[in-house]
PDB file of C-alpha atoms and ligand atoms in Angstrom:
ATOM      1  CA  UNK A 973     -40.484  46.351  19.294  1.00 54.00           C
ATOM      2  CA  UNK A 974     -39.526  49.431  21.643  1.00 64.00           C
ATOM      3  CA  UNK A 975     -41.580  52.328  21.012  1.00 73.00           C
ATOM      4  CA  UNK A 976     -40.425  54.798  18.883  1.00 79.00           C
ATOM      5  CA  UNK A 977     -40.915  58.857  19.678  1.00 87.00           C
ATOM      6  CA  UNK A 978     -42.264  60.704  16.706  1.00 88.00           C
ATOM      7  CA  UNK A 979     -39.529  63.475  15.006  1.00 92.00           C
ATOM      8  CA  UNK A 980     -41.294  66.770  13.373  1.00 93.00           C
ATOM      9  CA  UNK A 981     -40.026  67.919  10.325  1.00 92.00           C
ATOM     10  CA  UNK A 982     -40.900  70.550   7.789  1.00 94.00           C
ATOM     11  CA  UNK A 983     -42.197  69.943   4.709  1.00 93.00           C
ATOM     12  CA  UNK A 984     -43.076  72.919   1.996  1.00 94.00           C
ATOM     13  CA  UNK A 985     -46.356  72.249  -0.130  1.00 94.00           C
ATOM     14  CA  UNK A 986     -48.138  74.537  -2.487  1.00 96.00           C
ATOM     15  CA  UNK A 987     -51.247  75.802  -0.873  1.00 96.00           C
ATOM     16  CA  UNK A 988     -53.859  74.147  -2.969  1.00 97.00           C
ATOM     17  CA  UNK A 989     -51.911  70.407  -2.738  1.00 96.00           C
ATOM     18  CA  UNK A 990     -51.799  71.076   1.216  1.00 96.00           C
ATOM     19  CA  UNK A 991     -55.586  71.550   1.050  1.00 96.00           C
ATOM     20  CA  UNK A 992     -56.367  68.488  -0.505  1.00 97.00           C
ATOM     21  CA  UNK A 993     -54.583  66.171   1.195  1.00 96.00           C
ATOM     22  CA  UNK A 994     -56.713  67.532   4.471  1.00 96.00           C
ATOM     23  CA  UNK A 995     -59.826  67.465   2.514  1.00 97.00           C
ATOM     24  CA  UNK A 996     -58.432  63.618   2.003  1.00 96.00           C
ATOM     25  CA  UNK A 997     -57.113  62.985   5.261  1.00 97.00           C
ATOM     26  CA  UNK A 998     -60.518  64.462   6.555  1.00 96.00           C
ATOM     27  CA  UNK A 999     -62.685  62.253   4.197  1.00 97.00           C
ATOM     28  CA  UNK A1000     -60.103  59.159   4.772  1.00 96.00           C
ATOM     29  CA  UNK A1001     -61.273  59.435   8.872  1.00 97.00           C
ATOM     30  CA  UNK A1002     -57.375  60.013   9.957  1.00 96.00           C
ATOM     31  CA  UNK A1003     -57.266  61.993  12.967  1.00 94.00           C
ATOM     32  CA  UNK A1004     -54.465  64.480  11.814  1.00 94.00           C
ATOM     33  CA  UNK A1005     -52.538  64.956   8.713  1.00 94.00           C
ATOM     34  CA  UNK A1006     -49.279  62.593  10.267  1.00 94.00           C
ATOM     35  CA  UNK A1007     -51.059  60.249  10.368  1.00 94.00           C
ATOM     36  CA  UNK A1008     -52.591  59.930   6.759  1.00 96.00           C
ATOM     37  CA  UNK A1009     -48.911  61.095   5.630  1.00 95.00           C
ATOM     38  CA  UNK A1010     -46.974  58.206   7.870  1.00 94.00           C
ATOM     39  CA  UNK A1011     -50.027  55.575   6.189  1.00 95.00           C
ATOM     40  CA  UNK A1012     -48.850  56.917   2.219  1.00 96.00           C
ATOM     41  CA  UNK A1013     -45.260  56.609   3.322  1.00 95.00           C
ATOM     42  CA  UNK A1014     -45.573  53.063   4.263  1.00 94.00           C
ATOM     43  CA  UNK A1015     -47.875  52.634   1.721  1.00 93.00           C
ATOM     44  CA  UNK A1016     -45.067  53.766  -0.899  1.00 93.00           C
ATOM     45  CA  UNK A1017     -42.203  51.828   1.295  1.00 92.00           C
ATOM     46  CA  UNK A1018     -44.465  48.871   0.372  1.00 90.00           C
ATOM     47  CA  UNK A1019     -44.384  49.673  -3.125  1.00 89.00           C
ATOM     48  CA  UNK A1020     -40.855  50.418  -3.460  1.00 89.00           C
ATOM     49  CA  UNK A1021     -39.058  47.216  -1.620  1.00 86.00           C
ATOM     50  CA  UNK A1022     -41.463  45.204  -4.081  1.00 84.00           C
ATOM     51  CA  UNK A1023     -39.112  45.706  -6.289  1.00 84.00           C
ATOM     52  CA  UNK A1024     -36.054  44.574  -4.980  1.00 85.00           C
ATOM     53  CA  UNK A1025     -35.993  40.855  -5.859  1.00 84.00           C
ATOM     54  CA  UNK A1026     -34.378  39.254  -2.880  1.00 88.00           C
ATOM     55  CA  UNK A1027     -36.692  40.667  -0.005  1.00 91.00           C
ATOM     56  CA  UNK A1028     -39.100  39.060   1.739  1.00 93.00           C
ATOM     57  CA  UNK A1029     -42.630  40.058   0.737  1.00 94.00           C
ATOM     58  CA  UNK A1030     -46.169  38.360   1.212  1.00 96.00           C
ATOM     59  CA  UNK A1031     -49.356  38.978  -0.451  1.00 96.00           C
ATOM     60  CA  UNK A1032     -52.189  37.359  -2.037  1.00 98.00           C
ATOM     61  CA  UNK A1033     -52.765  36.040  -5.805  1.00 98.00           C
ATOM     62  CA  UNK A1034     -56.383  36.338  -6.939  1.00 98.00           C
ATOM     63  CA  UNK A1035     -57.423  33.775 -10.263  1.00 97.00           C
ATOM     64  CA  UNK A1036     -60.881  34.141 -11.861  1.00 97.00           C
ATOM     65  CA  UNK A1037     -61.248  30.851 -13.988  1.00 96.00           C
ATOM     66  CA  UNK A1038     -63.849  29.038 -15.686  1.00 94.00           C
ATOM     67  CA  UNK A1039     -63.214  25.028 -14.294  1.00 92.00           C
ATOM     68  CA  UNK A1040     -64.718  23.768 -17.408  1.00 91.00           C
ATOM     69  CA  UNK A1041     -61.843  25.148 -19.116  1.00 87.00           C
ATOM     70  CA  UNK A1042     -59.875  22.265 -20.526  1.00 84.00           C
ATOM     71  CA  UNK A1043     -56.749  21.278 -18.165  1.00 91.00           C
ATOM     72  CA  UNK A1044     -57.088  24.543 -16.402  1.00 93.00           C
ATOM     73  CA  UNK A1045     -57.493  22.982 -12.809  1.00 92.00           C
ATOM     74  CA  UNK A1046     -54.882  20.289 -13.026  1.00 93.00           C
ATOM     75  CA  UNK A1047     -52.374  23.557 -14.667  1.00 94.00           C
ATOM     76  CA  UNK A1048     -53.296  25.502 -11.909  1.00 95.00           C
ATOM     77  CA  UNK A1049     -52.717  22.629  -9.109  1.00 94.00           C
ATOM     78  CA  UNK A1050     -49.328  21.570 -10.805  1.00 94.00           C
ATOM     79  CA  UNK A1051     -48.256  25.335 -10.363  1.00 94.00           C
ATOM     80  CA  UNK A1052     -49.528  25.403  -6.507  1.00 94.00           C
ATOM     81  CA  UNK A1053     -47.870  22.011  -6.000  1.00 95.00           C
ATOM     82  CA  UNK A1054     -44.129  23.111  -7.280  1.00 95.00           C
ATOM     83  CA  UNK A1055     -44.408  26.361  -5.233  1.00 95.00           C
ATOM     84  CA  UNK A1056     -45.985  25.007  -2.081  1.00 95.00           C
ATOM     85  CA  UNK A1057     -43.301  26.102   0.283  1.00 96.00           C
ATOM     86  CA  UNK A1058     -43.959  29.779  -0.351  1.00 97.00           C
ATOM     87  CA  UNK A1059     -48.311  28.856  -0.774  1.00 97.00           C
ATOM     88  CA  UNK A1060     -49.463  29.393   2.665  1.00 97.00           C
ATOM     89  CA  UNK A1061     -53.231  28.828   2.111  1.00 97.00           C
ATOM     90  CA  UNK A1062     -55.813  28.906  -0.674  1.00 96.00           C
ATOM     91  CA  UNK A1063     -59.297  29.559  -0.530  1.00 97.00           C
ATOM     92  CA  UNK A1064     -61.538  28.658  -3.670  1.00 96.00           C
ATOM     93  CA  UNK A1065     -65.370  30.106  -4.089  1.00 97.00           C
ATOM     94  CA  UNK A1066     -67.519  28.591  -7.012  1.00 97.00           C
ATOM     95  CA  UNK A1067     -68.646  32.048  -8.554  1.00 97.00           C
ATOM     96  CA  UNK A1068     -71.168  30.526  -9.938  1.00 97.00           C
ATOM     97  CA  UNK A1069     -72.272  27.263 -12.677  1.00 96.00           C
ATOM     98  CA  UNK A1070     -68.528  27.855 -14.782  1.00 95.00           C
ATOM     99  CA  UNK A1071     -66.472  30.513 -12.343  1.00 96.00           C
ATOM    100  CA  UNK A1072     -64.331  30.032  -9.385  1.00 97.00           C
ATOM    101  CA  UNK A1073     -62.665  32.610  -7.503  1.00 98.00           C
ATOM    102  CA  UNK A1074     -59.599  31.478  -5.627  1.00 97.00           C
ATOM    103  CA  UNK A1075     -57.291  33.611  -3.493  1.00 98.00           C
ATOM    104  CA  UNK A1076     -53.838  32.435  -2.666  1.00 97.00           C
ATOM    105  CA  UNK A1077     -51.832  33.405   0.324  1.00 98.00           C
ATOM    106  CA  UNK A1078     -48.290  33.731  -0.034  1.00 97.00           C
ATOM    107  CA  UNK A1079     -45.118  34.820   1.216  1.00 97.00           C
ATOM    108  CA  UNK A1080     -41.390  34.575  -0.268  1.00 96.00           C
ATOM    109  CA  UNK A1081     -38.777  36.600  -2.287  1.00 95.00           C
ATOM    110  CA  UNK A1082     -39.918  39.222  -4.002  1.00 94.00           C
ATOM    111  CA  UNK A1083     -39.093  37.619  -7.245  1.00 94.00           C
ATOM    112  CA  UNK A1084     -40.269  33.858  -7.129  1.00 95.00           C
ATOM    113  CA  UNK A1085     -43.908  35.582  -5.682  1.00 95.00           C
ATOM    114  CA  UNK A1086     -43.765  37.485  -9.077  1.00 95.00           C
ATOM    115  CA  UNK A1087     -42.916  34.292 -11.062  1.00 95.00           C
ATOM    116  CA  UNK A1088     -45.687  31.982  -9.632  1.00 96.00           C
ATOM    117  CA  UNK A1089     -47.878  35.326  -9.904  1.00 96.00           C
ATOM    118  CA  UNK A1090     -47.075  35.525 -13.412  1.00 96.00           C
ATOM    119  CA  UNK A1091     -47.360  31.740 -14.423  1.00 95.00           C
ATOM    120  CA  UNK A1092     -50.831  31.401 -13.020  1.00 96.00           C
ATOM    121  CA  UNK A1093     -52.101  34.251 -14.460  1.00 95.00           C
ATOM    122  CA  UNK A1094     -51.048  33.427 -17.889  1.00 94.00           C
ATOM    123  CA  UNK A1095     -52.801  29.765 -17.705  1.00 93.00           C
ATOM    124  CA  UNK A1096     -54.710  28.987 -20.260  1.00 91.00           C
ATOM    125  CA  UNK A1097     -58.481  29.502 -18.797  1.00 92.00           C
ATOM    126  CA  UNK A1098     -57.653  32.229 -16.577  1.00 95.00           C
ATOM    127  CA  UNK A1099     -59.932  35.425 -17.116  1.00 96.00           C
ATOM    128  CA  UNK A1100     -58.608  37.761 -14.250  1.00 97.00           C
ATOM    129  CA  UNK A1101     -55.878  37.594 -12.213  1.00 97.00           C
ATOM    130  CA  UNK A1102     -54.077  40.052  -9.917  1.00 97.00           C
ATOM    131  CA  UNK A1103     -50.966  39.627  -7.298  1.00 97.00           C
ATOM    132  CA  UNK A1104     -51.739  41.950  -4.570  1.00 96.00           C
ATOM    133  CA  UNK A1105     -48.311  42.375  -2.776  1.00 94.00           C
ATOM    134  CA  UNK A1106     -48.176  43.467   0.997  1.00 94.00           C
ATOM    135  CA  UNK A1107     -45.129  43.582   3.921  1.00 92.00           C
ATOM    136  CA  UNK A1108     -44.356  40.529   6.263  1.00 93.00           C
ATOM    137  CA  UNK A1109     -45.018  43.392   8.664  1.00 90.00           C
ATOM    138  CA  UNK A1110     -41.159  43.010  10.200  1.00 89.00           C
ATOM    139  CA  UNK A1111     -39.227  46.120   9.019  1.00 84.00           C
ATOM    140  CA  UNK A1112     -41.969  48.546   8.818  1.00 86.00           C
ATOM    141  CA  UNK A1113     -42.514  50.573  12.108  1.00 85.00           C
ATOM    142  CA  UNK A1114     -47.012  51.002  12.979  1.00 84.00           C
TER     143      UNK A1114
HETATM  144 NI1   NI B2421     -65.034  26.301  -8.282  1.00 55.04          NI
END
């Protein structure tokens, strides 16, 4: 991508709000103020495109499960199976003697992520589970 020149503009805060967001910016290790500001924008951008179904997001689904959980493997591989073109990778950690901890990579529309997000965290055995959505990185400028 060609690199873009940065454009000032003004913005008007109150005083007080101005100061802590450099207190933040300070404790966050940014260098300046644009660039904690530009990170929040994207960081909102993120947020707000989530929401429009037909875009392209990825992202990863985190499951906490107990395996000894009647059928909740085989539910949770039937799931990964009918979605596999938008499952890029899954990693699974045995937590311990009953939990696992598995972390699935995806990428898709916005709305079948959700979906598959949504089935696997309402499977029966499932004690936490969180989608965690992110940008494909193509239409958001570093
Ligand atoms: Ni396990």
């Amino acid at each position: 991508m060609k690199k873009e020149t940065a454009t000032r503009f003004t913005v008007s805060l109150p005083p007080t709000l101005l100061k802590q967001l450099d207190e933040m910016t300070r404790e966050k290790g940014y260098d300046n103020r644009s660039l904690a500001i530009a990170d929040m924008i994207r960081a909102q951008l993120v947020e707000h495109r989530q929401k429009s179904d037909s875009r392209e997001i990825a992202g990863t689904i985190t499951l906490v499960y107990d395996h000894h959980k009647l059928h909740v493997q085989e539910t949770l591989t039937d799931i990964q199976h009918d979605h596999h073109e938008v499952i890029l990778s899954t990693v699974h950690v045995h937590l311990d003697h009953h939990n696992c901890l598995e972390v699935l990579i995806v990428r898709g529309q916005a709305s079948v992520i959700r979906k598959i997000a949504d089935e696997l965290i309402a499977a029966k055995g499932v004690k936490h589970g969180k989608l965690t959505v992110t940008t494909t990185g193509k239409d958001l400028p570093a």
